[in-house]
Amino acid sequence: MNKPTTASALTSFPRRHLLTCEGLSAAEINFLLDLADQAADHIRQGGHKRDVLAGRTLINLFFESSTRTQASFEMAGKRLGADVMNMNVATSSVTKGETLIDTAVTLNAMRPDLIVVRHHAAGAVELLSQKVDCSVINAGDGAHQHPTQALLDALTIRRAKGRVSGLTVAICGDILHSRVARSNINVLNTLGARVRIIAPSTLLPSAPERLGVEVFTDMWKGIEGADIVMMLRLQRERMDASYVPSSREFFHFFGLDHEKLARAKPDALVMHPGPMNRGVEIASTVADHTRSVIREQVEMGVAVRMAVLEALAAHLSGAGA
Amino acid sequence: MAKAIEKPKMAGKATVFINARIVDPASNRDEPGGLLVKDGLIADVGGHLRRNAPDGAEVIDCKGNVLAPGLIDAQVFTGEPGYEHRETLKTASHAAAAGGVTTMVVMPDTNPVIDQVALVDFIQRRARDNALVHVQTMAAMTKGLQGEEMTEIGLLKRAGAIAFSNGRSSLANTRVMRNVLNYAKDFGALVVHHTEDPYLSGSASMNSGEVAARLGLPGSSKLAETIVLERDVRLVEMTGGRYHAATISCRDSLDVVRNAKARKLPVTCGVSINHLTLNENDIGPYRTFFKVRPPLRREEDRVAMVQGIANGDIDIIVSSHDPQDADTKRRPFAEAADGAVGLETLLPAALRLVHSGDLTLLAVLKALTVNPAKLLGLHSGRLVKGAIADLVLFDPGEPWVVNKDLLRSRSKNTPFDEARMQGRVLRTVVAGETVYEYAGVERT
């Protein structure tokens, strides 16, 4: 396979920011997945650190706590030779009352090349991107989008199944509060998968069928014949009223156990974006089962983030040429 | 469906009720005939059994009295667990049997509140061991009836809860109500709601209006009932959840329900026997036994309720049996508890409306048998072959006077004390077994 060059990134991924999966073309997604595929192989073969981002500065700006996504971006940046700075929001002036835009303007004045942002409010990353000169990557904004998660999920599926198109993917759990679900619905639909969502009605957004998915409130039916079962975390911290009566009841009707998994295809894969609530949305034995690709998802996370950083870096001033 | 009564049946045991007036609202039947019971089930029914008893069957001569499906009372408060001095499942079931009620749905307003699977199980076991009639459990829809957190509706339904309610209290939090309806829909669960805006009704103790003004009592506007009902109907429209307004009491609420039904929404409603037969004037000089919830309304509202039964806009009649003792009732009106016992007087009181010519016997019995059966998904309430033999035999004409001291209920707070009634239950049959028989004179 030809190694994509900076020049090809300029034409194949003509974007300065990665803010949402909505509107990404199949060609753009596949370009990123190809690039990530190579990165993953490169790492697996014990390949050395590369220098695509040498001399570039990457800021991880996380307004919401995160372990795996932040570490994954840091690892990806460093593997590409960037200088990575993690902004600890808990001790920054954000907690002293500074507005998001002031923070953006301040950071911009330091002239970073890339900023990775996670924020608890939907649309916050987009707002910030309008105020800075560098590239911005959305690492999760409220219940809106988490593009690199959907890309790493697509890559995991593609590597395990050889394709995404034509597969039936059942996304199950707290759809209402999930940016992972929204991003995945966009990417999977664009790549030609058949997407189902499964949740109690209280955890579905209004007019869910308008998102281009099949909607199920009965998990036993929704999981029937699925190629991929993608579980979501029950986001209790985002619930401001009684959406689900108890973890026990949720697990009984919407948790993934072997009995429900048996309704999916025999070779169905089990996925979870993490962090998992074992015994709430997924049984421990299912999470650790051979059909579970949850660990591969984490591995592909670094590769996908390398691909995204590399693709965006092609547009930075002084790049390529 | 959980069944409370599981008595061993003598194989092949048959009983035939001859010379009866068979009244079955499900088939719109009111004609002379007979009914054969075998092994606890209805084996045959019809005109051909009027005089002919099959060989070997025990014969019960109904002497032309009405034989109808046993009554199904969808709103019964007991005191078990927690307030056994007011009523237990056992004493309530004796009152039910004497009133021709063969299935009672007990409310979750106990201590502890019936909001967990283990407590539904408790009620069912206690009923199985102690009750004379079928007992179904209405589970709480919010934990502790606090109106904040939803209960485990899926697991409770699986454990046998027949429907979900917030008991005597109304859900003020619209978001919680929306979530409950939305969530219950996924499990096909019925939500039963007492509609009353607690902020609007405040500490009111009776219907607002002229009588309250004269008595100097804080009044509760019927608006408190209708506003919440209208809100709920909007939420039903949004969520598609099955909804039953527990006890409406005024013409405006009836209009809301009629309108919802015209729009094909899954909305039904009930009315208590008190609101069909009494009005606010009956309170007279602060009689606390007439203090009920919702409060007794004006005569024109009572008339509207009766019309609602006549034309089918109101689906069911409940006793709203609510035992209270002297401690809670012998108080100044404003401080007295709400509630009236009603299991034993439900049928005679309803027959008043038949004798007055306002309702047909079929219309009254429909709201007490097949309609609640349909609402709750029960197979009883009908006189058809193969159905469980839950029956009531009553003389619709016999006059008598209510004496509260003779009530079987542990609490005596009846608004019908010393009232003249016309119509008496002669025999009540649950799953083929006679659980009550009128002895001809009342015990003392």
Short mmCIF file of C-alpha atoms in Angstrom, two decimals, chain B residues 31-424:
data_model
loop_
_atom_site.label_atom_id
_atom_site.label_comp_id
_atom_site.label_asym_id
_atom_site.label_seq_id
_atom_site.Cartn_x
_atom_site.Cartn_y
_atom_site.Cartn_z
CA GLU B 31 -82.10 -13.12 30.66
CA PRO B 32 -83.39 -16.05 32.68
CA GLY B 33 -81.03 -18.98 32.75
CA GLY B 34 -78.51 -20.99 34.70
CA LEU B 35 -74.80 -21.46 35.08
CA LEU B 36 -72.70 -24.56 35.63
CA VAL B 37 -69.42 -24.46 37.53
CA LYS B 38 -66.90 -27.28 37.30
CA ASP B 39 -63.49 -27.39 38.92
CA GLY B 40 -63.61 -23.68 39.69
CA LEU B 41 -64.37 -22.69 36.11
CA ILE B 42 -67.55 -21.73 34.31
CA ALA B 43 -68.43 -24.89 32.39
CA ASP B 44 -71.65 -23.71 30.81
CA VAL B 45 -74.08 -20.82 30.89
CA GLY B 46 -77.42 -20.17 29.25
CA GLY B 47 -81.20 -20.49 29.17
CA HIS B 48 -81.06 -24.26 28.89
CA LEU B 49 -79.71 -24.48 32.44
CA ARG B 50 -82.57 -22.49 33.92
CA ARG B 51 -84.36 -25.55 35.23
CA ASN B 52 -82.17 -28.48 34.24
CA ALA B 53 -79.45 -29.55 36.61
CA PRO B 54 -76.89 -32.02 35.27
CA ASP B 55 -76.71 -35.27 37.26
CA GLY B 56 -74.52 -35.20 40.32
CA ALA B 57 -74.14 -31.45 40.50
CA GLU B 58 -74.84 -29.49 43.61
CA VAL B 59 -77.91 -27.38 42.87
CA ILE B 60 -78.28 -23.78 44.00
CA ASP B 61 -81.68 -22.26 43.33
CA CYS B 62 -81.18 -18.57 42.64
CA LYS B 63 -84.93 -17.87 42.93
CA GLY B 64 -84.87 -15.41 40.09
CA ASN B 65 -82.12 -13.25 41.59
CA VAL B 66 -79.32 -11.72 39.56
CA LEU B 67 -76.27 -13.85 38.86
CA ALA B 68 -73.45 -11.71 37.50
CA PRO B 69 -69.65 -11.79 37.23
CA GLY B 70 -68.01 -10.99 40.56
CA LEU B 71 -67.11 -7.32 40.91
CA ILE B 72 -63.58 -6.12 40.24
CA ASP B 73 -62.60 -3.18 42.43
CA ALA B 74 -59.53 -1.44 41.04
CA GLN B 75 -58.88 0.86 44.01
CA VAL B 76 -58.77 -0.54 47.52
CA PHE B 77 -56.57 0.82 50.28
CA THR B 78 -55.78 -1.55 53.13
CA GLY B 79 -53.50 -1.10 56.11
CA GLU B 80 -51.24 -4.07 55.47
CA PRO B 81 -48.37 -3.73 55.95
CA GLY B 82 -47.99 -0.95 58.52
CA TYR B 83 -51.51 0.06 59.56
CA GLU B 84 -53.08 -3.28 60.40
CA HIS B 85 -55.24 -1.63 63.08
CA ARG B 86 -57.21 -0.03 60.22
CA GLU B 87 -57.45 -2.97 57.86
CA THR B 88 -55.61 -6.11 56.87
CA LEU B 89 -55.77 -7.99 53.60
CA LYS B 90 -57.86 -10.55 55.46
CA THR B 91 -60.44 -8.12 56.88
CA ALA B 92 -60.61 -6.23 53.59
CA SER B 93 -61.21 -9.49 51.76
CA HIS B 94 -64.08 -10.36 54.12
CA ALA B 95 -65.60 -6.95 53.40
CA ALA B 96 -65.06 -7.56 49.69
CA ALA B 97 -66.72 -10.97 49.82
CA ALA B 98 -69.73 -9.50 51.62
CA GLY B 99 -69.93 -6.82 48.94
CA GLY B 100 -69.79 -9.18 45.96
CA VAL B 101 -66.26 -8.09 45.09
CA THR B 102 -64.21 -11.07 43.91
CA THR B 103 -61.06 -9.21 42.86
CA MET B 104 -59.62 -6.25 44.66
CA VAL B 105 -56.60 -4.24 43.58
CA VAL B 106 -54.74 -3.06 46.65
CA MET B 107 -52.96 0.27 46.61
CA PRO B 108 -49.29 0.81 47.41
CA ASP B 109 -49.89 3.40 50.15
CA THR B 110 -48.72 1.22 52.98
CA ASN B 111 -45.77 1.27 55.34
CA PRO B 112 -43.45 0.33 53.79
CA VAL B 113 -44.70 1.51 50.43
CA ILE B 114 -45.08 -1.27 47.84
CA ASP B 115 -42.21 -0.12 45.65
CA GLN B 116 -39.98 -3.21 45.55
CA VAL B 117 -40.21 -6.67 44.11
CA ALA B 118 -39.98 -8.32 47.55
CA LEU B 119 -42.96 -6.30 48.79
CA VAL B 120 -45.13 -7.27 45.82
CA ASP B 121 -44.22 -10.82 46.71
CA PHE B 122 -45.17 -10.16 50.35
CA ILE B 123 -48.64 -8.91 49.40
CA GLN B 124 -49.22 -11.88 47.15
CA ARG B 125 -48.17 -14.39 49.80
CA ARG B 126 -50.23 -12.74 52.53
CA ALA B 127 -53.23 -12.61 50.21
CA ARG B 128 -52.81 -16.23 49.19
CA ASP B 129 -52.76 -17.33 52.82
CA ASN B 130 -55.39 -15.01 54.28
CA ALA B 131 -57.67 -13.46 51.69
CA LEU B 132 -61.06 -14.79 50.63
CA VAL B 133 -60.97 -13.06 47.25
CA HIS B 134 -58.42 -12.47 44.52
CA VAL B 135 -55.94 -9.75 45.39
CA GLN B 136 -53.95 -7.89 42.76
CA THR B 137 -51.13 -5.52 43.60
CA MET B 138 -50.88 -1.96 42.40
CA ALA B 139 -47.20 -1.06 42.77
CA ALA B 140 -45.80 2.40 43.41
CA MET B 141 -44.52 4.19 40.33
CA THR B 142 -42.05 6.29 42.30
CA LYS B 143 -39.87 5.14 45.19
CA GLY B 144 -41.61 5.72 48.49
CA LEU B 145 -44.38 7.51 46.53
CA GLN B 146 -42.09 10.53 46.78
CA GLY B 147 -42.62 11.53 43.17
CA GLU B 148 -38.92 11.76 42.35
CA GLU B 149 -37.34 8.45 41.37
CA MET B 150 -39.03 5.86 39.22
CA THR B 151 -39.48 2.36 40.62
CA GLU B 152 -38.28 -0.83 38.90
CA ILE B 153 -41.36 -0.98 36.69
CA GLY B 154 -40.02 -3.81 34.53
CA LEU B 155 -39.08 -6.11 37.40
CA LEU B 156 -42.18 -5.20 39.44
CA LYS B 157 -44.45 -6.04 36.53
CA ARG B 158 -42.64 -9.33 36.09
CA ALA B 159 -43.18 -10.01 39.80
CA GLY B 160 -46.92 -9.60 39.31
CA ALA B 161 -47.73 -5.92 39.83
CA ILE B 162 -50.85 -5.30 37.79
CA ALA B 163 -50.42 -1.55 37.34
CA PHE B 164 -48.46 1.40 38.69
CA SER B 165 -49.73 4.34 40.65
CA ASN B 166 -48.60 7.08 42.97
CA GLY B 167 -51.38 6.16 45.36
CA ARG B 168 -53.14 9.01 47.10
CA SER B 169 -50.57 11.54 45.95
CA SER B 170 -50.19 13.18 42.59
CA LEU B 171 -46.94 13.60 40.67
CA ALA B 172 -46.15 17.29 40.68
CA ASN B 173 -42.92 16.91 38.73
CA THR B 174 -43.86 16.88 35.04
CA ARG B 175 -40.51 15.51 33.96
CA VAL B 176 -40.83 12.51 36.25
CA MET B 177 -44.37 11.90 34.98
CA ARG B 178 -43.12 12.02 31.40
CA ASN B 179 -40.31 9.59 32.17
CA VAL B 180 -42.65 7.20 33.99
CA LEU B 181 -45.10 7.14 31.07
CA ASN B 182 -42.28 6.78 28.58
CA TYR B 183 -40.60 4.00 30.52
CA ALA B 184 -43.80 2.15 31.43
CA LYS B 185 -44.76 2.06 27.76
CA ASP B 186 -41.76 -0.12 26.92
CA PHE B 187 -43.09 -2.75 29.32
CA GLY B 188 -46.75 -2.37 28.37
CA ALA B 189 -47.42 -1.24 31.93
CA LEU B 190 -50.52 0.73 32.90
CA VAL B 191 -50.01 4.02 34.76
CA VAL B 192 -52.85 4.94 37.13
CA HIS B 193 -52.78 8.48 38.43
CA HIS B 194 -54.63 10.48 41.07
CA THR B 195 -54.69 13.91 39.44
CA GLU B 196 -54.40 16.81 41.83
CA ASP B 197 -52.07 19.79 41.73
CA PRO B 198 -50.74 19.76 45.30
CA TYR B 199 -49.76 23.42 45.15
CA LEU B 200 -53.20 24.49 44.02
CA SER B 201 -55.17 22.30 46.40
CA GLY B 202 -52.82 23.12 49.28
CA SER B 203 -54.35 22.34 52.65
CA ALA B 204 -57.89 22.36 51.28
CA SER B 205 -60.29 19.94 52.88
CA MET B 206 -63.37 20.13 50.64
CA ASN B 207 -64.62 21.35 47.29
CA SER B 208 -64.33 25.11 46.93
CA GLY B 209 -67.62 26.89 46.49
CA GLU B 210 -70.63 28.01 48.40
CA VAL B 211 -70.65 25.19 50.94
CA ALA B 212 -66.97 25.64 51.78
CA ALA B 213 -67.58 29.37 52.09
CA ARG B 214 -70.44 28.84 54.53
CA LEU B 215 -68.53 26.28 56.58
CA GLY B 216 -65.41 28.42 56.64
CA LEU B 217 -63.29 25.59 55.25
CA PRO B 218 -60.39 26.01 52.82
CA GLY B 219 -61.68 24.87 49.45
CA SER B 220 -59.96 22.92 46.70
CA SER B 221 -60.89 23.96 43.20
CA LYS B 222 -61.77 21.24 40.74
CA LEU B 223 -59.19 23.02 38.59
CA ALA B 224 -56.48 21.31 40.68
CA GLU B 225 -57.77 18.01 39.32
CA THR B 226 -58.34 19.06 35.73
CA ILE B 227 -55.05 20.92 35.23
CA VAL B 228 -52.99 17.85 36.10
CA LEU B 229 -55.28 15.64 34.01
CA GLU B 230 -54.81 17.92 31.00
CA ARG B 231 -51.06 17.89 31.50
CA ASP B 232 -51.06 14.10 31.71
CA VAL B 233 -53.05 13.79 28.50
CA ARG B 234 -50.43 15.92 26.74
CA LEU B 235 -47.73 13.61 28.08
CA VAL B 236 -49.66 10.56 26.92
CA GLU B 237 -49.88 12.11 23.49
CA MET B 238 -46.11 12.65 23.50
CA THR B 239 -45.05 9.29 24.94
CA GLY B 240 -47.78 6.86 23.92
CA GLY B 241 -47.93 5.39 27.45
CA ARG B 242 -51.14 3.75 28.71
CA TYR B 243 -52.84 6.00 31.22
CA HIS B 244 -55.79 5.72 33.58
CA ALA B 245 -57.08 8.66 35.62
CA ALA B 246 -57.88 6.96 38.93
CA THR B 247 -60.92 8.91 40.08
CA ILE B 248 -62.25 11.93 38.30
CA SER B 249 -64.92 13.95 40.05
CA CYS B 250 -66.08 16.85 37.89
CA ARG B 251 -67.55 17.65 34.51
CA ASP B 252 -64.41 19.44 33.28
CA SER B 253 -62.27 16.36 33.86
CA LEU B 254 -64.82 14.26 32.03
CA ASP B 255 -64.55 16.62 29.05
CA VAL B 256 -60.76 16.21 29.05
CA VAL B 257 -61.04 12.41 29.03
CA ARG B 258 -63.76 12.38 26.37
CA ASN B 259 -61.62 14.61 24.21
CA ALA B 260 -58.55 12.40 24.67
CA LYS B 261 -60.56 9.33 23.73
CA ALA B 262 -61.87 11.07 20.64
CA ARG B 263 -58.23 11.56 19.64
CA LYS B 264 -57.64 7.82 20.08
CA LEU B 265 -55.19 8.30 22.94
CA PRO B 266 -54.71 5.35 25.34
CA VAL B 267 -56.57 7.17 28.12
CA THR B 268 -59.24 5.77 30.43
CA CYS B 269 -60.75 6.95 33.69
CA GLY B 270 -62.56 5.81 36.77
CA VAL B 271 -64.92 7.32 39.29
CA SER B 272 -65.49 6.39 42.91
CA ILE B 273 -68.90 5.27 44.08
CA ASN B 274 -68.89 8.26 46.44
CA HIS B 275 -68.78 10.73 43.56
CA LEU B 276 -71.64 8.95 41.82
CA THR B 277 -73.96 8.92 44.80
CA LEU B 278 -73.00 11.83 47.08
CA ASN B 279 -72.32 15.54 46.77
CA GLU B 280 -70.79 18.27 48.89
CA ASN B 281 -74.08 19.07 50.59
CA ASP B 282 -73.94 15.68 52.30
CA ILE B 283 -71.07 16.99 54.43
CA GLY B 284 -73.72 18.96 56.34
CA PRO B 285 -72.42 19.88 59.76
CA TYR B 286 -68.80 18.90 59.24
CA ARG B 287 -69.36 15.15 58.88
CA THR B 288 -65.83 13.84 58.43
CA PHE B 289 -66.98 10.49 57.06
CA PHE B 290 -67.85 12.48 53.93
CA LYS B 291 -64.35 13.85 53.65
CA VAL B 292 -62.84 12.01 50.72
CA ARG B 293 -60.29 12.64 48.01
CA PRO B 294 -61.02 14.09 45.51
CA PRO B 295 -63.56 16.03 47.59
CA LEU B 296 -67.27 15.57 46.99
CA ARG B 297 -68.31 18.10 44.35
CA ARG B 298 -71.49 19.91 43.43
CA GLU B 299 -74.65 18.10 42.41
CA GLU B 300 -74.16 19.02 38.76
CA ASP B 301 -70.77 17.33 38.80
CA ARG B 302 -72.28 14.21 40.35
CA VAL B 303 -74.90 14.18 37.60
CA ALA B 304 -72.14 14.51 35.01
CA MET B 305 -70.37 11.49 36.52
CA VAL B 306 -73.55 9.42 36.27
CA GLN B 307 -73.96 10.46 32.66
CA GLY B 308 -70.34 9.52 32.07
CA ILE B 309 -71.12 5.97 33.20
CA ALA B 310 -74.28 5.91 31.09
CA ASN B 311 -72.53 6.83 27.86
CA GLY B 312 -69.32 4.93 28.58
CA ASP B 313 -66.98 7.92 28.83
CA ILE B 314 -66.13 6.78 32.33
CA ASP B 315 -64.75 3.26 32.15
CA ILE B 316 -64.88 1.93 35.66
CA ILE B 317 -66.39 2.43 39.11
CA VAL B 318 -64.20 1.86 42.18
CA SER B 319 -65.08 1.75 45.85
CA SER B 320 -61.95 3.72 46.73
CA HIS B 321 -62.24 1.79 49.98
CA ASP B 322 -60.06 3.69 52.43
CA PRO B 323 -60.26 2.53 56.05
CA GLN B 324 -59.59 5.20 58.66
CA ASP B 325 -60.03 4.85 62.39
CA ALA B 326 -61.40 7.15 65.06
CA ASP B 327 -57.93 8.60 65.63
CA THR B 328 -57.83 9.99 62.12
CA LYS B 329 -61.54 10.70 61.58
CA ARG B 330 -62.86 11.99 64.93
CA ARG B 331 -61.20 15.36 64.47
CA PRO B 332 -62.18 18.81 63.31
CA PHE B 333 -63.08 18.54 59.62
CA ALA B 334 -59.97 20.28 58.31
CA GLU B 335 -57.72 18.03 60.39
CA ALA B 336 -59.49 14.75 59.70
CA ALA B 337 -58.09 12.21 57.25
CA ASP B 338 -59.62 11.70 53.82
CA GLY B 339 -61.25 8.43 52.91
CA ALA B 340 -64.28 6.23 53.29
CA VAL B 341 -64.74 2.48 53.43
CA GLY B 342 -66.78 1.20 50.52
CA LEU B 343 -66.27 -2.46 49.65
CA GLU B 344 -69.48 -3.66 51.33
CA THR B 345 -71.68 -0.82 50.10
CA LEU B 346 -70.30 -0.57 46.56
CA LEU B 347 -72.97 -2.64 44.85
CA PRO B 348 -76.02 -1.46 46.85
CA ALA B 349 -74.95 2.16 46.43
CA ALA B 350 -74.51 1.64 42.69
CA LEU B 351 -77.95 0.02 42.52
CA ARG B 352 -79.43 3.31 43.79
CA LEU B 353 -78.65 4.71 40.35
CA VAL B 354 -80.50 1.81 38.75
CA HIS B 355 -83.55 2.19 40.96
CA SER B 356 -83.61 5.93 40.31
CA GLY B 357 -83.76 5.21 36.59
CA ASP B 358 -80.49 7.02 35.85
CA LEU B 359 -78.57 3.92 34.76
CA THR B 360 -79.36 0.45 33.50
CA LEU B 361 -78.22 -2.55 35.48
CA LEU B 362 -76.02 -3.56 32.55
CA ALA B 363 -74.30 -0.16 32.45
CA VAL B 364 -73.55 -0.26 36.19
CA LEU B 365 -72.26 -3.81 36.13
CA LYS B 366 -70.20 -3.18 33.02
CA ALA B 367 -68.22 -0.55 34.92
CA LEU B 368 -67.77 -2.99 37.81
CA THR B 369 -66.88 -6.18 35.93
CA VAL B 370 -65.77 -6.47 32.31
CA ASN B 371 -64.41 -2.94 31.99
CA PRO B 372 -61.99 -3.17 34.93
CA ALA B 373 -61.07 -6.67 33.69
CA LYS B 374 -60.14 -5.27 30.29
CA LEU B 375 -58.29 -2.34 31.81
CA LEU B 376 -56.19 -4.60 34.04
CA GLY B 377 -55.80 -7.45 31.57
CA LEU B 378 -57.74 -9.93 33.70
CA HIS B 379 -59.68 -12.83 32.21
CA SER B 380 -62.42 -12.65 34.82
CA GLY B 381 -65.38 -10.25 34.80
CA ARG B 382 -67.26 -12.23 32.14
CA LEU B 383 -69.72 -15.14 32.16
CA VAL B 384 -68.14 -17.26 29.46
CA LYS B 385 -67.23 -20.92 29.27
CA GLY B 386 -63.75 -21.55 30.53
CA ALA B 387 -63.53 -18.34 32.58
CA ILE B 388 -62.78 -18.54 36.28
CA ALA B 389 -66.01 -18.90 38.25
CA ASP B 390 -66.01 -15.57 40.11
CA LEU B 391 -69.67 -14.77 40.67
CA VAL B 392 -72.03 -12.60 42.63
CA LEU B 393 -75.66 -13.50 43.32
CA PHE B 394 -77.76 -10.59 44.49
CA ASP B 395 -81.34 -9.56 45.07
CA PRO B 396 -81.59 -6.15 43.41
CA GLY B 397 -84.77 -5.24 45.24
CA GLU B 398 -84.32 -6.18 48.89
CA PRO B 399 -84.46 -3.15 51.17
CA TRP B 400 -82.13 -2.80 54.14
CA VAL B 401 -80.48 -0.18 56.30
CA VAL B 402 -76.71 0.11 56.64
CA ASN B 403 -75.42 -0.31 60.18
CA LYS B 404 -71.76 0.56 60.39
CA ASP B 405 -71.27 -1.69 63.39
CA LEU B 406 -72.13 -4.66 61.23
CA LEU B 407 -69.51 -3.90 58.58
CA ARG B 408 -66.83 -6.53 58.24
CA SER B 409 -64.17 -3.94 57.53
CA ARG B 410 -61.98 -3.27 60.55
CA SER B 411 -62.68 0.45 60.14
CA LYS B 412 -66.21 1.79 60.20
CA ASN B 413 -65.83 5.12 58.40
CA THR B 414 -68.72 4.73 56.00
CA PRO B 415 -70.62 7.71 54.63
CA PHE B 416 -73.63 5.39 54.26
CA ASP B 417 -74.27 4.68 57.94
CA GLU B 418 -78.03 4.38 58.51
CA ALA B 419 -78.62 4.86 54.79
CA ARG B 420 -81.50 2.99 53.19
CA MET B 421 -80.32 0.63 50.50
CA GLN B 422 -82.22 -1.47 48.03
CA GLY B 423 -80.30 -4.51 46.85
CA ARG B 424 -78.39 -7.11 48.79
#
